[in-house]
Coordinates of C-alpha atoms in Angstrom, one line a residue:
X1 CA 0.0 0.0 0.0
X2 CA 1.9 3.3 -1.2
X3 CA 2.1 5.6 1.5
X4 CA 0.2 8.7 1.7
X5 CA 2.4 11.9 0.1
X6 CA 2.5 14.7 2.8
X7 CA 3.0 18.4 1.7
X8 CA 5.4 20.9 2.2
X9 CA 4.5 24.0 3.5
X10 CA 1.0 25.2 3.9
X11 CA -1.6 23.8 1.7
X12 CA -4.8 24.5 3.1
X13 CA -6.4 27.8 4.9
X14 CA -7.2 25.5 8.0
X15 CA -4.0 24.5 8.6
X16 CA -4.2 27.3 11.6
X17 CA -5.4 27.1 15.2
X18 CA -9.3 27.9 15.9
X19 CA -8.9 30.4 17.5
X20 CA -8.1 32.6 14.8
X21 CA -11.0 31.8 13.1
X22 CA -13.2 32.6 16.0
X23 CA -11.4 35.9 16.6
X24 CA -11.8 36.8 12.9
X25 CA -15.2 36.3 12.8
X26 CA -15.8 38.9 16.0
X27 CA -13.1 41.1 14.0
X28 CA -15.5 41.1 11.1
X29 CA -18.8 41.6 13.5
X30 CA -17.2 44.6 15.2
X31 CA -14.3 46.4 13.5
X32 CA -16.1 47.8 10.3
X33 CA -15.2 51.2 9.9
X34 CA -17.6 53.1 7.4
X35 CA -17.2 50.0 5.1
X36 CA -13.5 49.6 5.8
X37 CA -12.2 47.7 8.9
X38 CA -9.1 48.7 10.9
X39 CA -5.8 48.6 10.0
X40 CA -2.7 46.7 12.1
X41 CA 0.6 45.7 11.9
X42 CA 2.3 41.8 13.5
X43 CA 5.6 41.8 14.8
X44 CA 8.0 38.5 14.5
X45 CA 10.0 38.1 17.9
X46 CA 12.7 35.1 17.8
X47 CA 13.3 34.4 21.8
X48 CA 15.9 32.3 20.5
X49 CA 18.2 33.9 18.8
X50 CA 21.2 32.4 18.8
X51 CA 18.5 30.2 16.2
X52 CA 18.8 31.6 13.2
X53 CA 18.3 31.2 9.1
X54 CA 20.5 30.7 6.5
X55 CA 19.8 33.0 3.3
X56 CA 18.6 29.9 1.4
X57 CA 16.6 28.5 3.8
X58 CA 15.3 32.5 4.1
X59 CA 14.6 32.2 0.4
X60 CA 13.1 28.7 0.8
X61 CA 10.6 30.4 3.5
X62 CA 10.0 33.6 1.1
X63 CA 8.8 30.8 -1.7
X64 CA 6.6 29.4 1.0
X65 CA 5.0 32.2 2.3
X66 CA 4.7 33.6 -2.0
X67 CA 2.4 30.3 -2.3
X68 CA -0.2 31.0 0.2
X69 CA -2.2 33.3 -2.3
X70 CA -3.2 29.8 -3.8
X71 CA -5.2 28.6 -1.1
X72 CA -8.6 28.7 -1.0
X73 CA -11.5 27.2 1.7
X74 CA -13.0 24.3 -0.1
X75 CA -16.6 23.3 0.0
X76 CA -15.5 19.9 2.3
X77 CA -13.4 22.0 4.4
X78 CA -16.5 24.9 4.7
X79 CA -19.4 21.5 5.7
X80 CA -16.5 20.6 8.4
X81 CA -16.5 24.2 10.0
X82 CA -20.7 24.1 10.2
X83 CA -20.7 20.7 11.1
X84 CA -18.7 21.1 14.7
X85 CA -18.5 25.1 14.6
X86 CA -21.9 26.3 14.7
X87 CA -21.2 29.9 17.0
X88 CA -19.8 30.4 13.9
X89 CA -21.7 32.8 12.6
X90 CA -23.6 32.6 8.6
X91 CA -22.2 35.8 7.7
X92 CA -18.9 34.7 8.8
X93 CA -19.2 31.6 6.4
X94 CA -20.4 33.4 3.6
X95 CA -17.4 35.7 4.2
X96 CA -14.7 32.9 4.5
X97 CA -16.0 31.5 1.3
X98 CA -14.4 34.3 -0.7
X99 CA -11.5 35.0 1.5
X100 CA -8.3 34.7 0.2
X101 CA -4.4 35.3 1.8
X102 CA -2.6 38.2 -0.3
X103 CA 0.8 37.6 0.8
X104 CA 2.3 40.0 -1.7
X105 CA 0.2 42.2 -0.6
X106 CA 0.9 42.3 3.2
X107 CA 3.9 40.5 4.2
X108 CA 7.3 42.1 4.3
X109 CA 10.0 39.6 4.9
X110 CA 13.6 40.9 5.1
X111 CA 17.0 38.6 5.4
X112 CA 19.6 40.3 7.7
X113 CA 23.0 38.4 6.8
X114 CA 25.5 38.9 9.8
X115 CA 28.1 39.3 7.2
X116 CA 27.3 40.2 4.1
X117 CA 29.4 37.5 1.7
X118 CA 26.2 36.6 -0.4
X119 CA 26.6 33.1 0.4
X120 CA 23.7 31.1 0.5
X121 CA 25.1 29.1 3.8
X122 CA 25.9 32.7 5.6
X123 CA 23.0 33.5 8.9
X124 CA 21.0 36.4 9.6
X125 CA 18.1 37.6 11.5
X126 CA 14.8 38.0 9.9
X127 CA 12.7 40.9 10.2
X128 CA 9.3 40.4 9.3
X129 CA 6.2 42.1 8.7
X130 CA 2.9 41.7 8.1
X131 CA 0.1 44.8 7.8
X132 CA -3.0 45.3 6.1
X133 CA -6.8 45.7 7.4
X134 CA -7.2 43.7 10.4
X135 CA -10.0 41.3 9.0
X136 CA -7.4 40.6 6.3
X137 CA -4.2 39.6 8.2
X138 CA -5.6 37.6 11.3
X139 CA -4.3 34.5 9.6
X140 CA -1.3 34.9 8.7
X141 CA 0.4 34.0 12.3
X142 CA -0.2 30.8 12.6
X143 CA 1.2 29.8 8.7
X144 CA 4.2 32.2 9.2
X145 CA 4.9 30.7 12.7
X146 CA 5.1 27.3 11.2
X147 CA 7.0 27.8 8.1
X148 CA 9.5 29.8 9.9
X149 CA 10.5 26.8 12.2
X150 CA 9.8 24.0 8.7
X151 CA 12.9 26.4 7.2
X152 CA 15.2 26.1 10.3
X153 CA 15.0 22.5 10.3
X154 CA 14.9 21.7 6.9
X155 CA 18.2 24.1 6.0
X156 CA 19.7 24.2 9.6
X157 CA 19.3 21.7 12.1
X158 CA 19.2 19.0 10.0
X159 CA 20.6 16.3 12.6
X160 CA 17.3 14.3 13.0
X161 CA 15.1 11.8 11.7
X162 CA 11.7 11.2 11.9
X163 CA 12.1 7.6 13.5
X164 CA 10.1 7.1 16.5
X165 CA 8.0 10.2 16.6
X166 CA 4.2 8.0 16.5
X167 CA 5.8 5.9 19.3
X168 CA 7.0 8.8 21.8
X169 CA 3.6 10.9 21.3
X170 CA 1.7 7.3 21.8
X171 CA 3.4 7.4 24.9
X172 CA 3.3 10.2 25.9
X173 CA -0.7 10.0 25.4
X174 CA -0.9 7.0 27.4
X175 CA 0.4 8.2 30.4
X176 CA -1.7 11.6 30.3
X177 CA -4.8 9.0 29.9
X178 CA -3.5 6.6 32.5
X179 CA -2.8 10.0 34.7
X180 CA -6.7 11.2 34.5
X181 CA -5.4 13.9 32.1
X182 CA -7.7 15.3 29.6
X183 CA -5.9 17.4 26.7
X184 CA -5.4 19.0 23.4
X185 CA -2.8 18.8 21.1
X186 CA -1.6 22.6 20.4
X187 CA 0.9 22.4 18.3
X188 CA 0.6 24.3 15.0
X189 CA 2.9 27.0 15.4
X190 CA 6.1 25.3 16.7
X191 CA 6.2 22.1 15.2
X192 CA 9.0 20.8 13.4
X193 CA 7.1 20.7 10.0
X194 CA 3.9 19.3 8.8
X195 CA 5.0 15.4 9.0
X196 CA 6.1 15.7 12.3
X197 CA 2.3 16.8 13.3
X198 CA 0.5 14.4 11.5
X199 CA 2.7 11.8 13.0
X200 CA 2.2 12.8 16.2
X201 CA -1.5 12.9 16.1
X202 CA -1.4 9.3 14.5
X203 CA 0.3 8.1 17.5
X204 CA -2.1 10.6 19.9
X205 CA -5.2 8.7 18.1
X206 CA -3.3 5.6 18.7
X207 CA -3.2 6.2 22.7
X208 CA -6.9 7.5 22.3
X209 CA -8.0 4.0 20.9
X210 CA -6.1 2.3 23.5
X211 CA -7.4 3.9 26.4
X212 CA -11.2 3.7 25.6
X213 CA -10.4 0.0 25.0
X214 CA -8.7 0.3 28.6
X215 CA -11.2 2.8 30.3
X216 CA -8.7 5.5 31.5
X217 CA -10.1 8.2 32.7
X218 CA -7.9 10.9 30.6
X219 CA -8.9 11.9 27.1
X220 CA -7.5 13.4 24.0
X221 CA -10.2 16.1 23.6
X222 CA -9.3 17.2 19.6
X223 CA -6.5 19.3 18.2
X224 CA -6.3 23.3 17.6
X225 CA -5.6 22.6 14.1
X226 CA -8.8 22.9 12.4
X227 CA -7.4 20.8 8.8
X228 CA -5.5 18.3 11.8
X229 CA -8.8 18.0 13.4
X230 CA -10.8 17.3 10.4
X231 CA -8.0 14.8 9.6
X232 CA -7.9 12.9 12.1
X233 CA -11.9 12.9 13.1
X234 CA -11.5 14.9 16.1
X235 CA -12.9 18.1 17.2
X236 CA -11.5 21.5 16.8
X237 CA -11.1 23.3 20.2
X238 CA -9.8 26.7 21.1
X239 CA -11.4 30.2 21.9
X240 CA -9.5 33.0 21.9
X241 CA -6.2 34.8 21.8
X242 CA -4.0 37.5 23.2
X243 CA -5.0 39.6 20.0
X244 CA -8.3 40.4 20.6
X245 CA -7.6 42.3 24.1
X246 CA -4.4 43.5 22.3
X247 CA -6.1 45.1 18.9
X248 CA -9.5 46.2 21.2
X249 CA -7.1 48.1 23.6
X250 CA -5.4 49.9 21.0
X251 CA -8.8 50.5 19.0
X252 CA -10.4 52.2 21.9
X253 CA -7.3 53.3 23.5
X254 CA -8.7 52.7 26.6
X255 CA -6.8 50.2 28.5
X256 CA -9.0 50.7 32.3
X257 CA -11.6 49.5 29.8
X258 CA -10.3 47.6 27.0
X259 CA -10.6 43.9 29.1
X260 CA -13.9 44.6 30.0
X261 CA -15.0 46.0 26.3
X262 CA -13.2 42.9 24.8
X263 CA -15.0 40.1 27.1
X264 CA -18.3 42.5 26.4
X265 CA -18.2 41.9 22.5
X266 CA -17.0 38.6 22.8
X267 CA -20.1 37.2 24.5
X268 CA -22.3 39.4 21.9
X269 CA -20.6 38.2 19.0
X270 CA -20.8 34.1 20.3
X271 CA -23.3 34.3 23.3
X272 CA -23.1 33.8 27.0
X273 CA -21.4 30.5 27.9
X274 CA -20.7 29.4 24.3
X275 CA -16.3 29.7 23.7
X276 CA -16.4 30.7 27.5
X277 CA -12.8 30.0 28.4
X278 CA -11.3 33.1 29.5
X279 CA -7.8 34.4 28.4
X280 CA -6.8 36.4 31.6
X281 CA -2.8 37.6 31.2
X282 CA -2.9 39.6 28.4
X283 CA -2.6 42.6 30.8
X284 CA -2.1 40.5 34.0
X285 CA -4.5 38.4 35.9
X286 CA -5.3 41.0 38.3
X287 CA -6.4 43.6 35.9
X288 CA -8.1 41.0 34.1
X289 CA -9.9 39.7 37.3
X290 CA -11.4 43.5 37.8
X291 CA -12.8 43.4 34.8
X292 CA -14.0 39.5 35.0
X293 CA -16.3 40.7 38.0
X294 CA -18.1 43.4 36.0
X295 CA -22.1 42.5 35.2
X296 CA -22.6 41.2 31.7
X297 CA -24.8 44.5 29.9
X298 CA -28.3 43.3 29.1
X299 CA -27.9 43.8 25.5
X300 CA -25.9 40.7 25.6
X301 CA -28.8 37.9 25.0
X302 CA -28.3 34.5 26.7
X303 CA -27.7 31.7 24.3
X304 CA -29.1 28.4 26.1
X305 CA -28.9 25.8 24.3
X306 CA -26.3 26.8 21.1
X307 CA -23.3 24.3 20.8
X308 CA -20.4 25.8 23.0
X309 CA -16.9 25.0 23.8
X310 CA -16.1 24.1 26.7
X311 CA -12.9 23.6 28.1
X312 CA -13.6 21.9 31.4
X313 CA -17.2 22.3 32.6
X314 CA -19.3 20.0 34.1
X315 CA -22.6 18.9 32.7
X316 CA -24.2 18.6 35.8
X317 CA -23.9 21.3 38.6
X318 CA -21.9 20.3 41.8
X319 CA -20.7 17.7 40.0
X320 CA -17.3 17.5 38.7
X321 CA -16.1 16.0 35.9
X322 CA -13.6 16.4 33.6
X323 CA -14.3 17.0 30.1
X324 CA -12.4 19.5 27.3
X325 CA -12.6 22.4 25.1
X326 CA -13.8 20.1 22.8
X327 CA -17.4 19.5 24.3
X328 CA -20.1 20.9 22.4
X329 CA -22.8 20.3 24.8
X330 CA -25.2 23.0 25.9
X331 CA -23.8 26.1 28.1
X332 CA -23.3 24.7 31.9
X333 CA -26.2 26.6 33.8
X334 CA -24.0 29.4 35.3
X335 CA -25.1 31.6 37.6
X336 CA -27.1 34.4 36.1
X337 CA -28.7 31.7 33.3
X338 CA -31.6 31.0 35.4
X339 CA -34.7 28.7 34.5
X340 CA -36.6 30.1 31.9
X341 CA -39.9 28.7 33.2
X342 CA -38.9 30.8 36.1
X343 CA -40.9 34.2 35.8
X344 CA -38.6 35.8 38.8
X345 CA -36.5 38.4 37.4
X346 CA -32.8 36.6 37.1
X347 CA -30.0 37.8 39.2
X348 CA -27.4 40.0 37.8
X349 CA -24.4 37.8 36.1
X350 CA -21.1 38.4 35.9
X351 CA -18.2 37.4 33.4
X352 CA -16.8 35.4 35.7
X353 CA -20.3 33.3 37.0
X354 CA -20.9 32.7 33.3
X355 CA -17.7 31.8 31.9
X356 CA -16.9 28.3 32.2
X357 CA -13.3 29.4 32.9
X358 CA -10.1 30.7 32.6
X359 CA -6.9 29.6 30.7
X360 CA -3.1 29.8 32.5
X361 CA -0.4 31.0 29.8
X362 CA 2.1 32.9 31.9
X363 CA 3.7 32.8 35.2
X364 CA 3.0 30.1 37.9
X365 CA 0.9 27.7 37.4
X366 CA 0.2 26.9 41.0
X367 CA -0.2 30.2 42.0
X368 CA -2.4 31.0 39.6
X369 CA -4.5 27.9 41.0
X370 CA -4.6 29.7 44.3
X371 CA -5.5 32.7 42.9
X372 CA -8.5 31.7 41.2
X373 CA -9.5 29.8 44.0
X374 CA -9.5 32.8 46.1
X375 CA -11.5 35.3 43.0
X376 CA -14.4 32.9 42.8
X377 CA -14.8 32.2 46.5
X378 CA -14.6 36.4 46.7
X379 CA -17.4 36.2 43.8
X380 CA -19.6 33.9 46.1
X381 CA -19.3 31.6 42.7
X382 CA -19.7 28.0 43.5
X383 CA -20.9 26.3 40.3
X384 CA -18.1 24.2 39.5
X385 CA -15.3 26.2 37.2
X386 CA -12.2 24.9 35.1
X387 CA -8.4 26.4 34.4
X388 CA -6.3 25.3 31.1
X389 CA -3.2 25.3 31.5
X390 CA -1.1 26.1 27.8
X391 CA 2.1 27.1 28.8
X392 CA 5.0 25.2 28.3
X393 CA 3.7 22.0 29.5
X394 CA 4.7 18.0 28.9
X395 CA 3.7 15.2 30.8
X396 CA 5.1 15.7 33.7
X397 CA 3.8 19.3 34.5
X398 CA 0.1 18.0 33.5
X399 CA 0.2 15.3 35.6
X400 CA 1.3 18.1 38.4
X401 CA -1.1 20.6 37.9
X402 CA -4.0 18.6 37.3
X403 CA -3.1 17.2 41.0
X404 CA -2.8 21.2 42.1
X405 CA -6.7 22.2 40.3
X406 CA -8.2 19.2 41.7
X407 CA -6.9 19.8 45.0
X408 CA -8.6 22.9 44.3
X409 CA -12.0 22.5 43.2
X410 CA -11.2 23.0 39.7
X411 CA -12.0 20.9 36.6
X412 CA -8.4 20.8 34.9
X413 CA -7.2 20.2 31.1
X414 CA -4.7 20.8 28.9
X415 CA -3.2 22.2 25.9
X416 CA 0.1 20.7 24.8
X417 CA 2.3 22.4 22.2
X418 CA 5.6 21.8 21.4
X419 CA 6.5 19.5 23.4
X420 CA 4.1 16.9 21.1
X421 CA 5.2 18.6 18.0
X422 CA 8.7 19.3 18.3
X423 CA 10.3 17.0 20.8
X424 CA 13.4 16.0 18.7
X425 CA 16.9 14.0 19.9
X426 CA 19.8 14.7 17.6
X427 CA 20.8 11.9 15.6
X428 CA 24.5 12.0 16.0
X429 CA 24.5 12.4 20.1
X430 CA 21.3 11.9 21.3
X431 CA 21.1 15.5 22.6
X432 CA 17.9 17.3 22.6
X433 CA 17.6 19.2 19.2
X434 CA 16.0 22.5 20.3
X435 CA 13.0 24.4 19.5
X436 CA 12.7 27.7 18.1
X437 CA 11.0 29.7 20.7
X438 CA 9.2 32.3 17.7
X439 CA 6.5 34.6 18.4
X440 CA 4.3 36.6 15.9
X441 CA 2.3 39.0 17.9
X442 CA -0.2 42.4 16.8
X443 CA 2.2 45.3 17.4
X444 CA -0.2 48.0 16.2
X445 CA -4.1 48.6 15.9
X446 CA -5.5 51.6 14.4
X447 CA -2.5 53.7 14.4
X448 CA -2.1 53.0 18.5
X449 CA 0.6 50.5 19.3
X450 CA -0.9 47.1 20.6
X451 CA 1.3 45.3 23.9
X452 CA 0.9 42.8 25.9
X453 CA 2.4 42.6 29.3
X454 CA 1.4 38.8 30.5
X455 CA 2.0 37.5 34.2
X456 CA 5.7 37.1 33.4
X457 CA 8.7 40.1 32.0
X458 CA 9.8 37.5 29.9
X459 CA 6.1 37.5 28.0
X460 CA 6.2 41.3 27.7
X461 CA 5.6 42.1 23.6
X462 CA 5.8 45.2 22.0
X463 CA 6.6 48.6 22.1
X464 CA 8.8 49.2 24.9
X465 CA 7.8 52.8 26.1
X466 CA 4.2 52.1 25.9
X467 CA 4.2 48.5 27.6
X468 CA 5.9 50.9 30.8
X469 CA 3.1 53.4 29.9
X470 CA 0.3 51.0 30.4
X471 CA 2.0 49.6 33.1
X472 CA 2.0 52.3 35.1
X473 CA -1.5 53.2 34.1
X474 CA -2.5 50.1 35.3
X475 CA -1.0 50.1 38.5
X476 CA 0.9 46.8 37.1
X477 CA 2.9 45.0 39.9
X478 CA 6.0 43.0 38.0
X479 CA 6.0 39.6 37.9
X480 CA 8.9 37.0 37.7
X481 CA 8.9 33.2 37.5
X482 CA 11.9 30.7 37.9
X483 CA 10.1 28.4 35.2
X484 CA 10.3 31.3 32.9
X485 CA 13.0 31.7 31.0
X486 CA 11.7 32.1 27.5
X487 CA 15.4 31.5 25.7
X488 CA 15.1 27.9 27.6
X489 CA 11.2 27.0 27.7
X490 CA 11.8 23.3 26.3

């Protein structure tokens, strides 16, 4: 049986995480601007960069990124997205259906030789930039993420194979499962190249079949790759992203208010409970957590009953179980949803009773636990609430901090990157071959310059002056974490 014949590059428009979809479809709900929509600009940050490109690997990445004007949504890919995406709204599809990437058009990619021979071996730095209308540009990260590390190790680090990759994620699956672990695979914008994720997910689906057979608890809950997802029959999970508190902040120019306006369209453009997973350091926690206790406005409508995704809610209040972004079941009845046989007026809710929870991406883990834990129980919030943890995680950690939530009253799960998708040994010495550590983040919205500050310095993105403005504005209290070092994450 001939073997199936894997691409290089970027192929199809889904081969990106959900969440920029999601995000896209708000952008294109509330950033119209008298029949125009907002301009912005994305930054490329290399953390590593000691990791750098050869000019014909940059040339090989330039090709790449050229090509992605030949994608287009195709009619299988559009009855997937309805199919297990159905916040998504029927302007949004109709819009998708027409969208196309216009590389030319918006990217900017520049080769920085160290010394300037002309030799196609000789290393630089890349400078890259994307701009354009916002609604137009959203999707570029995730492809430009990916390609970026497919050129490093296809020119640079060459000193690996692809020889036991199913096995060590089959492994690593099992004993997540075996553990109680429920997880994602998050992978898109680190991994090693395209092979190396579909690999990985064959051995994932592999440690899927064999716990059902086996009964462990854990689950593989889908994949943030929507074309992975509808590859391997799983669903798509993922809300939302640092961007949209980013580009709304600098839109408004308003960051006392920018969380609060952000969370406020989010749940008008989806609905309350539906993609509830909050993001909460894009600014900090704290700021985040004044904001999460503000009443929802009444012109956003309740939803009850619309598919949502939830990344760790139970099904049944007071009852705790562990379930995934994945699950598509009806919003949990948070507090504020009331009965709607019920002809009592309902109580006022908050972000944070009718979000189904938050997601950790910077600083400590275990203190963020604690500080959760201490918000809801401030909030008089006892339906049962979840944390996903997505930052820098293997086995190990999960196993950890799933121990930590539970201990808790949470409802944990998981979203695991690169260290599924770009767990390499070098051939010649068994040495771990390193991972770029790449970030493409919005650096401007509007004209205003877009940050992000995170819960740890090493997360800090953008332009320097105003991160310290907004700090200070904010009354931002630095953070630090021993298990952040962003030049050694993996």
């Amino acid at each position: 049986m001939a073997q199936e014949q894997l691409p290089e590059g970027i192929t199809s428009i889904l081969d990106t995480d959900l969440y920029k979809l999601t995000m896209q479809s708000a952008v294109l709900k509330y950033f119209p601007d008298e029949g125009k929509y907002y301009e912005v600009t994305y930054a490329f940050t290399n953390r590593t960069p000691d990791m750098r490109l050869s000019r014909e690997a940059f040339n090989w990445l330039q090709t790449q990124v050229n090509k992605l004007e030949n994608i287009r949504i195709t009619q299988e890919e559009l009855e997937f997205l309805k199919k297990t995406c159905s916040y998504l709204s029927t302007p949004y599809y109709h819009f998708l259906e027409n969208f196309t990437l216009k590389p030319k058009e918006h990217i900017t990619l520049t080769f920085l030789p160290h010394s300037d021979v002309g030799d196609e071996d000789e290393r630089g730095d890349i400078h890259m930039l994307v701009k354009g209308k916002w609604i137009d540009t959203i999707l570029y990260e995730i492809p430009l993420l990916a390609l970026t590390s497919e050129a490093y190790f296809k020119f640079i680090d060459t000193d690996w194979t692809y020889d036991g990759q199913v096995e060590k994620a089959r492994e690593k699956g099992r004993r997540l499962m075996e553990a109680g672990c429920v997880f994602s695979e998050f992978g898109s914008r680190r991994r090693r190249d395209y092979h190396t994720h579909d690999l990985i997910l064959q051995g994932l689906k592999e440690a899927q079949k064999e716990g059902e057979e086996k009964g462990w608890t854990g689950k593989l809950s889908g994949s943030s790759n929507v074309h992975f997802a509808m590859k391997f029959g799983i669903p798509p999970v993922g809300t939302v992203a640092h961007e949209w508190f980013m580009g709304v902040a600098a839109i408004t120019d308003s960051y006392k208010t920018a969380t609060e306006t952000a969370l406020d369209y989010w749940v008008a453009t989806f609905g309350r409970g539906v993609l509830s997973i909050a993001l909460t350091d894009t600014f900090g926690t704290p700021i985040f957590l004044q904001a999460f206790q503000k009443q929802v406005p009444t012109h956003t409508i309740p939803n009850a009953g619309a598919s949502s995704t939830l990344a760790s809610a139970s099904t049944v209040p007071g009852q705790r179980n562990e379930h995934s972004m994945s699950d598509t079941s009806a919003p949990i009845q948070a507090e504020g949803v009331t009965d709607t046989t019920s002809h009592a007026p309902p109580p006022p809710a908050t972000y944070a009773s009718i979000f189904a929870g938050t997601r950790q991406d910077s600083g400590d883990p275990l203190e963020f636990i604690k500080t959760m834990r201490s918000f809801y129980n401030s909030q008089n919030i006892t339906t049962p609430k979840s944390i996903v943890f997505s930052d820098a995680l293997n086995v190990e950690r999960c196993i950890q901090y799933r121990s930590a939530a539970l201990d808790a009253g949470f409802t944990p799960s998981f979203g695991i990157g690169t260290n599924f998708t770009n767990d390499f040994a070098r051939s010649s010495d068994g040495e771990k071959s390193v991972p770029m550590n790449i970030v493409i983040k919005l650096s401007s919205a509007h004209g205003k310059h877009a940050v992000k500050i995170s819960d740890n310095i090493g997360k800090n993105t953008g332009d320097r002056k105003t991160v310290e403005d907004v700090k200070r504005e904010l009354g931002y209290t630095e953070r630090g974490w021993i298990g952040g070092d962003e030049g050694h994450r993996w």
